Coordinates of N, CA and C in Angstrom, one line a residue:
Chain A
E16 N 114.1 89.7 94.8 CA 114.3 91.0 94.5 C 114.3 92.2 95.5
A17 N 115.1 92.8 96.3 CA 114.6 93.9 97.0 C 113.8 94.9 96.4
G18 N 113.0 95.5 97.1 CA 111.9 96.5 96.8 C 112.5 97.9 97.1
V19 N 111.7 98.8 96.7 CA 112.0 100.3 97.1 C 111.8 100.6 98.6
A20 N 113.1 101.0 99.1 CA 113.1 101.2 100.3 C 113.1 102.6 100.8
Q21 N 112.3 103.0 102.0 CA 112.0 104.3 102.1 C 112.3 104.6 103.8
S22 N 113.0 105.7 104.3 CA 112.9 106.0 105.6 C 113.0 107.4 105.9
P23 N 112.5 107.7 106.9 CA 111.7 107.1 108.1 C 110.4 106.7 107.5
R24 N 109.8 105.8 108.3 CA 108.3 105.4 107.9 C 107.6 106.4 108.4
Y25 N 107.8 107.1 109.6 CA 106.8 108.1 110.1 C 107.5 109.1 110.6
K26 N 107.0 110.4 110.6 CA 107.8 111.5 110.9 C 106.5 112.6 111.4
I27 N 106.8 113.1 112.9 CA 105.9 114.2 113.1 C 106.8 115.4 113.5
I28 N 106.6 116.5 112.9 CA 107.4 117.7 113.1 C 106.5 119.1 113.5
E29 N 107.0 119.9 114.0 CA 106.2 121.1 114.0 C 106.4 122.2 112.8
K30 N 105.4 122.8 112.5 CA 105.6 123.7 111.2 C 106.6 124.4 111.4
R31 N 107.3 124.8 110.2 CA 108.6 125.7 110.1 C 109.8 124.8 110.5
Q32 N 109.6 123.6 111.0 CA 110.8 122.7 111.1 C 111.1 122.2 109.6
S33 N 112.2 121.4 109.6 CA 112.6 120.7 108.4 C 112.6 119.2 108.4
V34 N 112.4 118.6 107.5 CA 112.4 117.1 107.5 C 113.2 116.7 106.1
A35 N 113.6 115.5 106.2 CA 114.4 114.8 105.1 C 113.8 113.4 105.0
F36 N 113.6 113.0 103.7 CA 113.3 111.5 103.6 C 114.2 111.0 102.4
W37 N 114.5 109.7 102.8 CA 115.4 108.9 102.1 C 114.7 107.8 101.0
C38 N 115.4 107.6 100.0 CA 114.8 106.5 99.1 C 115.8 105.8 98.5
N39 N 115.7 104.4 98.5 CA 116.9 103.6 97.8 C 116.0 102.9 96.8
P40 N 115.9 102.9 95.6 CA 115.3 102.3 94.3 C 115.7 100.9 94.2
I41 N 114.9 100.2 93.4 CA 115.4 99.0 93.2 C 116.7 98.9 92.3
S42 N 117.5 97.9 92.6 CA 118.9 98.0 91.8 C 118.9 98.0 90.3
G43 N 119.5 98.9 89.7 CA 119.5 99.0 88.4 C 118.4 99.8 87.8
H44 N 117.4 100.5 88.5 CA 116.3 101.1 88.1 C 116.9 102.8 87.6
A45 N 116.8 103.1 86.5 CA 117.3 104.4 86.1 C 116.6 105.7 86.6
T46 N 115.0 105.4 86.7 CA 114.0 106.3 86.8 C 113.6 106.4 88.2
L47 N 113.6 107.4 89.0 CA 113.1 107.4 90.4 C 112.2 108.5 90.5
Y48 N 111.0 108.4 91.1 CA 110.0 109.3 91.3 C 109.7 109.6 92.8
W49 N 109.4 110.7 92.9 CA 108.9 111.2 94.5 C 107.4 111.7 94.3
Y50 N 106.6 111.1 95.0 CA 105.0 111.5 95.0 C 104.7 111.9 96.3
Q51 N 103.6 112.9 96.3 CA 103.0 113.4 97.4 C 101.6 112.7 97.3
Q52 N 101.1 112.2 98.5 CA 99.8 111.7 98.7 C 99.1 112.2 99.9
I53 N 98.0 113.0 99.6 CA 97.4 113.7 100.8 C 96.1 112.7 101.1
L54 N 95.8 112.4 102.3 CA 94.8 111.5 102.7 C 93.5 111.8 101.6
G55 N 93.2 110.7 101.1 CA 92.0 110.6 100.4 C 92.1 111.2 98.8
Q56 N 93.4 111.1 98.5 CA 93.7 111.6 97.1 C 94.4 110.7 96.5
G57 N 94.8 110.9 95.0 CA 95.8 110.1 94.3 C 97.1 110.9 94.8
P58 N 98.0 110.1 94.3 CA 99.5 110.5 94.4 C 99.6 111.7 93.2
K59 N 100.5 112.6 93.6 CA 100.8 113.7 92.8 C 102.5 113.7 92.6
L60 N 102.7 113.7 91.3 CA 104.1 113.6 91.2 C 104.8 115.0 91.7
L61 N 106.0 115.0 92.6 CA 106.7 116.0 92.8 C 107.8 116.3 91.9
I62 N 108.7 115.0 91.8 CA 109.8 114.9 90.8 C 110.2 113.9 90.4
Q63 N 110.7 113.9 89.2 CA 111.2 112.5 88.3 C 112.6 112.6 88.2
F64 N 113.4 111.8 88.3 CA 115.0 111.8 88.0 C 115.0 110.6 87.0
Q65 N 115.9 110.9 86.1 CA 116.3 109.9 85.1 C 118.0 109.8 85.4
N66 N 118.4 108.7 86.0 CA 119.8 108.8 86.3 C 119.8 109.7 87.4
N67 N 120.9 110.6 87.2 CA 120.9 111.8 88.4 C 120.5 113.2 87.8
G68 N 119.8 113.1 86.8 CA 119.2 114.3 86.2 C 117.7 114.4 86.3
V69 N 117.1 115.8 86.6 CA 115.7 116.0 86.6 C 115.2 115.8 85.2
V70 N 114.1 115.0 85.1 CA 113.1 115.1 84.0 C 111.9 115.9 84.3
D71 N 111.4 115.8 85.3 CA 110.1 116.7 85.5 C 110.1 117.1 87.0
D72 N 110.1 118.5 87.3 CA 109.8 118.9 88.6 C 108.8 120.2 88.7
S73 N 108.0 120.0 87.7 CA 107.0 121.2 87.5 C 106.1 121.3 88.6
Q74 N 105.8 120.2 89.5 CA 104.9 120.4 90.6 C 105.6 120.2 91.9
L75 N 107.0 120.5 92.0 CA 107.7 120.6 93.2 C 107.7 122.2 93.7
P76 N 107.3 122.2 94.8 CA 107.1 123.7 95.5 C 108.6 124.1 95.9
K77 N 109.2 124.7 94.9 CA 110.8 124.8 95.1 C 111.1 125.7 96.2
D78 N 110.3 126.5 96.6 CA 110.5 127.5 97.7 C 110.7 126.7 99.0
R79 N 110.2 125.5 99.2 CA 110.4 124.9 100.5 C 110.8 123.3 100.1
F80 N 110.7 122.8 99.0 CA 110.9 121.4 98.7 C 112.2 121.3 97.9
S81 N 112.9 120.3 98.1 CA 114.1 120.2 97.3 C 114.5 118.7 97.3
A82 N 115.2 118.2 96.3 CA 115.4 116.8 96.0 C 116.7 116.7 95.4
E83 N 117.3 115.6 95.4 CA 118.6 115.3 94.7 C 119.0 113.8 94.9
R84 N 119.4 113.4 93.7 CA 119.9 112.0 93.4 C 121.3 112.0 92.9
L85 N 122.4 112.2 93.9 CA 123.6 112.5 93.3 C 124.5 111.7 92.6
K86 N 124.2 110.5 93.0 CA 125.2 109.4 92.1 C 124.2 108.5 91.2
G87 N 122.9 109.1 91.2 CA 121.9 108.3 90.5 C 121.4 107.0 91.0
V88 N 121.6 106.7 92.1 CA 120.9 105.7 92.7 C 120.1 106.1 93.8
D89 N 120.5 106.3 95.2 CA 119.4 106.9 96.2 C 119.2 108.1 96.1
S90 N 118.2 108.7 96.8 CA 117.6 110.0 96.5 C 117.3 110.6 97.9
T91 N 117.2 111.8 98.1 CA 116.8 112.6 99.5 C 115.8 113.6 99.0
L92 N 114.6 113.6 99.7 CA 113.6 114.6 99.6 C 113.5 115.6 100.9
K93 N 113.8 116.7 100.7 CA 114.0 117.8 101.9 C 112.8 118.7 101.9
I94 N 112.1 118.9 102.8 CA 111.1 120.0 103.2 C 111.5 120.8 104.3
Q95 N 111.7 122.2 103.9 CA 112.2 123.5 104.8 C 111.8 124.7 104.3
P96 N 111.0 125.5 105.0 CA 110.3 125.0 106.3 C 109.1 124.2 106.0
A97 N 108.5 123.3 106.8 CA 107.3 122.7 106.6 C 106.0 123.5 106.9
K98 N 104.9 123.2 106.4 CA 103.7 123.7 106.6 C 102.7 122.7 106.9
L99 N 101.6 123.1 107.6 CA 100.6 122.2 108.0 C 99.9 121.5 106.8
E100 N 99.9 122.1 105.7 CA 99.3 121.4 104.4 C 100.5 120.3 103.7
D101 N 101.4 120.2 104.4 CA 102.7 119.4 103.8 C 102.4 117.8 104.5
S102 N 101.6 117.7 105.5 CA 101.1 116.5 106.2 C 100.6 115.7 105.0
A103 N 101.2 114.5 104.6 CA 100.9 113.6 103.6 C 101.9 112.3 103.8
V104 N 101.7 111.4 102.9 CA 102.6 110.4 102.5 C 103.4 110.6 101.5
Y105 N 104.6 110.6 101.6 CA 105.7 110.6 100.4 C 106.2 109.5 99.9
L106 N 105.6 108.9 98.8 CA 105.9 107.9 98.1 C 107.0 107.8 97.2
C107 N 108.1 107.2 97.4 CA 109.1 106.8 96.1 C 108.9 105.7 95.4
A108 N 109.3 105.9 94.0 CA 108.9 104.9 93.1 C 110.2 104.7 92.3
S109 N 110.3 103.7 91.5 CA 111.4 103.6 90.6 C 110.9 102.5 89.5
S110 N 111.7 102.8 88.2 CA 111.4 102.0 87.2 C 112.6 101.8 86.4
G111 N 112.6 100.7 85.6 CA 113.8 100.4 84.7 C 113.5 99.5 83.6
V112 N 114.5 99.7 82.6 CA 114.1 98.7 81.4 C 114.1 97.4 81.8
L113 N 114.9 97.0 82.6 CA 115.0 95.4 82.8 C 113.6 95.0 83.5
S114 N 112.9 95.6 84.1 CA 111.7 95.3 84.8 C 110.5 95.8 84.0
G115 N 110.7 96.3 82.6 CA 109.6 96.3 81.7 C 109.2 97.7 81.9
N116 N 109.9 98.6 82.6 CA 109.4 99.8 82.8 C 108.1 99.9 83.8
T117 N 107.9 98.9 84.5 CA 106.9 98.8 85.4 C 107.2 99.6 86.7
I118 N 106.3 100.5 87.3 CA 106.7 101.3 88.2 C 106.3 100.5 89.7
Y119 N 107.4 100.6 90.6 CA 107.3 100.0 91.8 C 107.4 101.0 92.9
F120 N 106.6 100.9 94.2 CA 106.5 101.8 94.9 C 107.0 101.2 96.4
G121 N 107.7 102.2 97.1 CA 107.9 101.9 98.5 C 106.9 102.0 99.4
E122 N 107.0 101.6 100.8 CA 105.8 101.8 101.7 C 105.3 103.1 102.0
G123 N 106.3 104.1 101.7 CA 105.9 105.5 101.9 C 106.5 106.2 103.3
S124 N 106.6 107.4 103.3 CA 107.0 108.0 104.3 C 105.9 109.0 104.9
W125 N 105.3 108.6 106.1 CA 104.1 109.3 106.5 C 104.6 110.6 107.3
L126 N 104.4 111.9 106.8 CA 104.6 113.1 107.6 C 103.4 113.7 108.1
T127 N 103.4 114.0 109.5 CA 102.4 115.0 110.0 C 103.0 116.1 110.5
V128 N 102.5 117.3 110.2 CA 103.2 118.7 110.6 C 102.1 119.1 111.4
V129 N 102.4 119.5 112.7 CA 101.6 120.1 113.6 C 101.7 121.3 114.1
Chain B
A7 N 96.2 115.1 74.5 CA 96.4 114.8 76.0 C 95.9 113.6 76.4
Q8 N 96.7 113.0 77.5 CA 96.6 111.9 77.9 C 95.7 112.1 79.3
S9 N 94.9 111.2 79.6 CA 94.2 111.2 80.8 C 93.6 109.9 81.4
V10 N 93.3 109.6 82.6 CA 92.9 108.5 83.2 C 91.5 109.0 83.9
T11 N 90.4 108.3 83.8 CA 89.2 108.4 84.5 C 88.8 107.0 85.1
Q12 N 88.7 107.3 86.4 CA 88.0 106.1 87.1 C 86.6 106.6 87.3
L13 N 85.7 105.6 87.0 CA 84.3 106.3 87.0 C 83.6 106.0 88.2
D14 N 84.0 105.5 89.3 CA 83.5 105.5 90.7 C 84.5 105.7 91.7
S15 N 84.1 106.6 92.5 CA 84.9 106.9 93.4 C 84.8 105.9 94.7
H16 N 83.6 105.3 94.9 CA 83.4 104.2 95.9 C 82.6 103.0 95.3
V17 N 83.1 101.8 95.6 CA 82.4 100.6 95.1 C 82.0 99.7 96.3
S18 N 80.9 99.5 96.7 CA 80.9 98.5 97.8 C 80.0 97.1 97.0
V19 N 80.5 96.1 97.6 CA 79.9 94.7 97.3 C 79.8 93.9 98.5
S20 N 79.1 92.8 98.2 CA 79.0 91.9 99.2 C 80.4 90.8 99.1
E21 N 80.6 90.3 100.2 CA 81.7 89.1 100.1 C 81.2 88.1 99.2
G22 N 82.0 87.5 98.4 CA 81.6 86.4 97.4 C 80.9 86.7 96.4
T23 N 80.7 88.2 95.8 CA 80.1 88.6 94.8 C 80.9 89.3 93.8
P24 N 80.8 89.3 92.4 CA 82.0 89.8 91.7 C 82.0 91.2 91.9
V25 N 83.3 91.6 91.5 CA 83.9 93.1 91.7 C 84.1 93.7 90.2
L26 N 83.6 94.9 89.9 CA 83.9 95.7 88.8 C 84.4 97.0 89.1
L27 N 85.7 97.4 88.7 CA 86.1 98.8 89.0 C 86.5 99.2 87.5
R28 N 85.8 100.4 87.2 CA 85.8 100.9 85.8 C 87.1 102.1 85.7
C29 N 87.6 101.8 84.6 CA 88.7 102.8 84.1 C 88.5 103.1 82.7
N30 N 88.6 104.3 82.3 CA 88.7 104.8 80.9 C 89.9 105.6 80.8
Y31 N 90.6 105.6 79.6 CA 92.0 106.3 79.4 C 91.6 107.1 78.1
S32 N 92.5 108.1 78.0 CA 92.6 108.8 76.7 C 94.0 109.0 76.4
S33 N 94.5 108.6 75.1 CA 95.8 108.5 74.9 C 96.0 108.8 73.3
S34 N 97.0 109.6 72.8 CA 97.3 109.6 71.5 C 98.3 108.6 71.1
Y35 N 98.8 107.8 72.0 CA 99.9 106.7 71.7 C 99.3 105.7 72.3
S36 N 100.1 104.3 72.1 CA 99.8 103.3 72.6 C 100.2 103.1 73.9
P37 N 99.4 103.1 75.0 CA 99.9 103.1 76.2 C 100.0 102.0 76.9
S38 N 100.7 101.8 78.0 CA 100.7 100.9 79.0 C 99.9 101.0 80.2
L39 N 99.2 100.2 80.6 CA 98.1 100.4 81.6 C 98.4 99.5 82.6
F40 N 98.1 100.0 84.0 CA 98.4 99.3 85.4 C 97.3 99.4 86.2
W41 N 97.0 98.4 87.1 CA 96.2 98.7 88.4 C 97.2 98.4 89.5
Y42 N 97.0 99.5 90.7 CA 97.7 99.2 91.9 C 96.5 99.3 92.7
V43 N 96.9 98.6 93.9 CA 96.2 98.5 95.1 C 96.8 99.2 96.2
Q44 N 96.1 100.0 97.3 CA 96.8 100.4 98.3 C 95.8 100.0 99.4
H45 N 96.5 99.5 100.4 CA 95.7 99.0 101.5 C 96.0 100.1 102.6
P46 N 95.3 100.3 103.5 CA 95.2 101.3 104.6 C 96.8 101.2 105.2
N47 N 97.3 102.5 105.3 CA 98.6 102.7 105.6 C 99.9 101.8 104.9
K48 N 99.6 101.6 103.7 CA 100.7 100.9 103.0 C 100.9 101.6 101.6
G49 N 102.0 101.2 101.0 CA 102.1 101.8 99.7 C 101.4 101.1 98.6
L50 N 101.6 101.5 97.4 CA 100.8 100.9 96.2 C 101.6 99.9 95.9
Q51 N 100.8 98.8 95.6 CA 101.2 97.4 95.0 C 100.7 97.1 93.7
L52 N 101.6 96.6 92.8 CA 101.0 96.4 91.4 C 100.3 95.0 91.5
L53 N 99.0 95.4 90.9 CA 98.1 94.1 90.8 C 98.2 93.6 89.4
L54 N 98.3 94.4 88.4 CA 98.4 93.8 87.0 C 98.8 94.8 86.0
K55 N 99.5 94.5 84.8 CA 99.8 95.4 83.8 C 99.5 95.0 82.3
Y56 N 99.1 95.9 81.4 CA 98.9 95.9 80.2 C 100.0 96.5 79.1
T57 N 100.6 95.8 78.6 CA 101.7 96.3 77.6 C 101.9 95.8 76.4
S58 N 100.7 95.8 75.6 CA 100.4 95.5 74.3 C 100.7 93.9 73.7
A59 N 100.5 93.3 74.9 CA 100.7 91.8 74.6 C 99.0 91.1 74.6
A60 N 98.8 90.3 75.3 CA 97.4 89.8 75.5 C 96.5 91.0 75.9
T61 N 95.2 91.1 75.4 CA 94.4 92.1 75.9 C 93.6 91.7 77.2
L62 N 93.7 90.5 77.7 CA 93.1 90.1 78.8 C 94.2 89.6 79.7
V63 N 94.5 90.4 80.9 CA 95.6 90.4 81.6 C 95.2 89.8 83.2
K64 N 96.0 88.7 83.4 CA 95.6 88.3 84.9 C 96.7 88.8 85.9
G65 N 96.1 89.2 87.1 CA 97.0 89.5 88.1 C 97.1 88.8 89.3
I66 N 97.5 89.5 90.4 CA 97.7 88.7 91.6 C 96.1 88.7 92.3
N67 N 96.1 87.7 93.2 CA 94.9 87.8 94.1 C 93.5 87.7 93.4
G68 N 93.6 87.0 92.1 CA 92.3 86.6 91.4 C 91.7 87.8 90.5
F69 N 92.4 88.9 90.3 CA 92.0 89.9 89.6 C 92.4 89.9 88.1
E70 N 91.7 90.4 87.2 CA 92.1 90.3 86.0 C 91.4 91.6 85.2
A71 N 92.1 92.0 84.4 CA 91.5 93.2 83.5 C 91.6 93.0 82.0
E72 N 90.6 93.6 81.3 CA 90.7 93.4 79.7 C 90.9 94.8 79.1
F73 N 91.7 95.0 78.3 CA 92.1 96.2 77.6 C 91.3 96.1 76.2
K74 N 90.3 97.1 76.1 CA 89.5 97.4 75.2 C 89.9 98.5 74.3
K75 N 90.5 98.5 73.2 CA 90.8 99.9 72.5 C 89.6 100.6 71.9
S76 N 88.5 99.7 71.5 CA 87.5 100.3 71.0 C 86.8 101.1 71.9
E77 N 86.8 100.9 73.0 CA 86.1 101.7 74.1 C 87.0 102.3 75.0
T78 N 88.3 102.3 74.8 CA 89.3 103.0 75.6 C 89.1 102.6 77.1
S79 N 88.9 101.6 77.4 CA 88.8 101.1 78.8 C 89.7 99.9 79.2
F80 N 89.7 99.9 80.5 CA 90.5 99.0 81.0 C 90.2 98.7 82.7
H81 N 89.1 98.1 82.5 CA 88.1 97.7 83.8 C 88.9 96.6 84.5
L82 N 88.7 96.6 85.9 CA 89.3 95.6 86.7 C 88.4 94.7 87.3
T83 N 88.3 93.4 87.2 CA 87.3 92.5 87.7 C 87.8 91.4 88.5
K84 N 87.0 90.7 89.4 CA 87.3 89.6 90.1 C 86.0 88.9 90.3
P85 N 86.0 87.6 90.2 CA 84.7 86.9 90.2 C 84.0 86.9 91.6
S86 N 84.9 86.9 92.5 CA 84.3 86.6 94.0 C 84.9 87.7 94.9
A87 N 84.5 88.6 95.6 CA 85.4 89.3 96.5 C 85.5 88.9 97.8
H88 N 86.7 89.2 98.3 CA 87.0 88.7 99.7 C 87.2 89.8 100.4
M89 N 87.1 89.8 101.9 CA 87.0 90.8 102.8 C 88.5 91.7 102.7
S90 N 89.5 90.8 102.4 CA 90.9 91.2 102.4 C 91.0 92.1 101.1
D91 N 90.1 92.3 100.3 CA 90.2 93.2 99.0 C 89.7 94.7 99.2
A92 N 89.1 95.0 100.3 CA 88.9 96.2 100.9 C 90.1 97.0 100.7
A93 N 90.3 98.1 99.9 CA 91.3 98.9 99.7 C 90.9 99.9 98.7
E94 N 92.1 100.9 98.5 CA 92.0 101.8 97.3 C 92.5 101.3 96.2
Y95 N 91.9 101.5 95.0 CA 92.4 100.9 93.7 C 92.8 102.2 92.7
F96 N 93.8 102.1 92.1 CA 94.3 103.1 91.4 C 94.6 102.5 89.7
C97 N 94.0 103.2 88.9 CA 94.5 102.9 87.5 C 95.3 103.8 86.9
V98 N 96.4 103.5 86.2 CA 97.3 104.2 85.9 C 97.7 104.0 84.5
V99 N 97.8 105.2 83.7 CA 98.4 105.1 82.2 C 99.9 105.6 82.1
T100 N 100.8 104.9 81.5 CA 102.2 105.4 81.1 C 102.6 105.6 79.8
L101 N 103.2 106.3 79.4 CA 103.6 106.8 78.0 C 105.3 106.9 77.9
Y102 N 105.8 106.2 77.2 CA 107.3 106.0 77.0 C 107.7 106.9 75.7
S103 N 108.3 108.0 76.0 CA 108.8 108.5 74.9 C 110.5 108.7 75.4
S104 N 111.1 109.9 75.7 CA 112.2 109.8 76.1 C 112.4 109.6 77.5
A105 N 111.4 109.8 78.3 CA 111.2 109.3 79.7 C 109.7 109.2 80.0
S106 N 109.6 108.3 81.1 CA 108.4 107.9 81.4 C 107.1 109.1 81.9
K107 N 106.1 109.2 81.3 CA 105.1 110.0 81.9 C 103.9 109.1 82.5
I108 N 103.7 109.2 83.9 CA 102.6 108.5 84.4 C 101.6 109.4 84.8
I109 N 100.3 108.8 84.5 CA 99.0 109.5 84.9 C 98.2 108.8 86.0
F110 N 97.8 109.1 87.0 CA 97.1 108.1 87.9 C 95.7 108.8 87.7
G111 N 94.7 107.6 87.8 CA 93.4 108.0 88.0 C 93.2 108.4 89.5
S112 N 92.0 108.8 89.8 CA 91.6 109.5 91.0 C 91.4 108.4 92.0
G113 N 91.3 107.2 91.7 CA 91.1 106.2 92.5 C 89.7 105.8 93.0
T114 N 89.5 104.4 93.3 CA 88.2 103.9 93.6 C 88.4 103.0 95.1
R115 N 87.7 103.6 95.8 CA 87.6 102.7 97.0 C 86.7 101.5 97.3
L116 N 87.4 100.5 97.4 CA 86.4 99.2 97.3 C 86.1 98.9 98.8
S117 N 84.7 98.7 99.2 CA 84.3 98.3 100.5 C 83.7 96.8 100.3
I118 N 83.9 95.9 101.2 CA 83.3 94.6 101.0 C 82.4 94.6 102.3
R119 N 81.2 94.1 102.0 CA 80.2 93.9 103.2 C 80.1 92.2 103.6
P120 N 80.2 91.9 104.8 CA 80.2 90.6 105.3 C 78.9 90.1 104.7

């Protein structure tokens, strides 16, 4: 079974630039999550999708972060404009009924803002 | 309210000795409980999960955890530590209503002494 795919794995940008991360969840998983993990901390949920609808985006900084999952499959997370404090790993995860609602994570996209 | 507490931010053991990583949870409902491991520069990998079946759960790499409802605990153990076990470990609780709600512990960094 293919896992959760994320790209790019690494990105370095200057502050005020924009960046986009892509995620392809495990096939058939209805729920998709984006997490932000700052070095030395646990993951923080940014946004959760159920199919192509948003379930929870209460911790998403909506003035600069946006995410979409147009066809209920893959998803894109965008940051514009980036700030220094956005330097983190952005983890995508997915879950589905067929896998017992266990959450599976991708390898992460590592962002450094300079 | 639901919460997860990992009682130790850092645990250090000698190679070949037992490992104990402690996790307590608070939940109004019957939760599902997970342990994830994160090696440096990697995503989160599922170690094991409890979903109301057997209270003693065996996972990968020789790890196991016991769900104790009376103590609201889900401690992770391994009889003999290996150098490759050095990583960050996260205890996670999920609640399933209309959509999954995932709560992460703050993480425990496990160090292995030669």
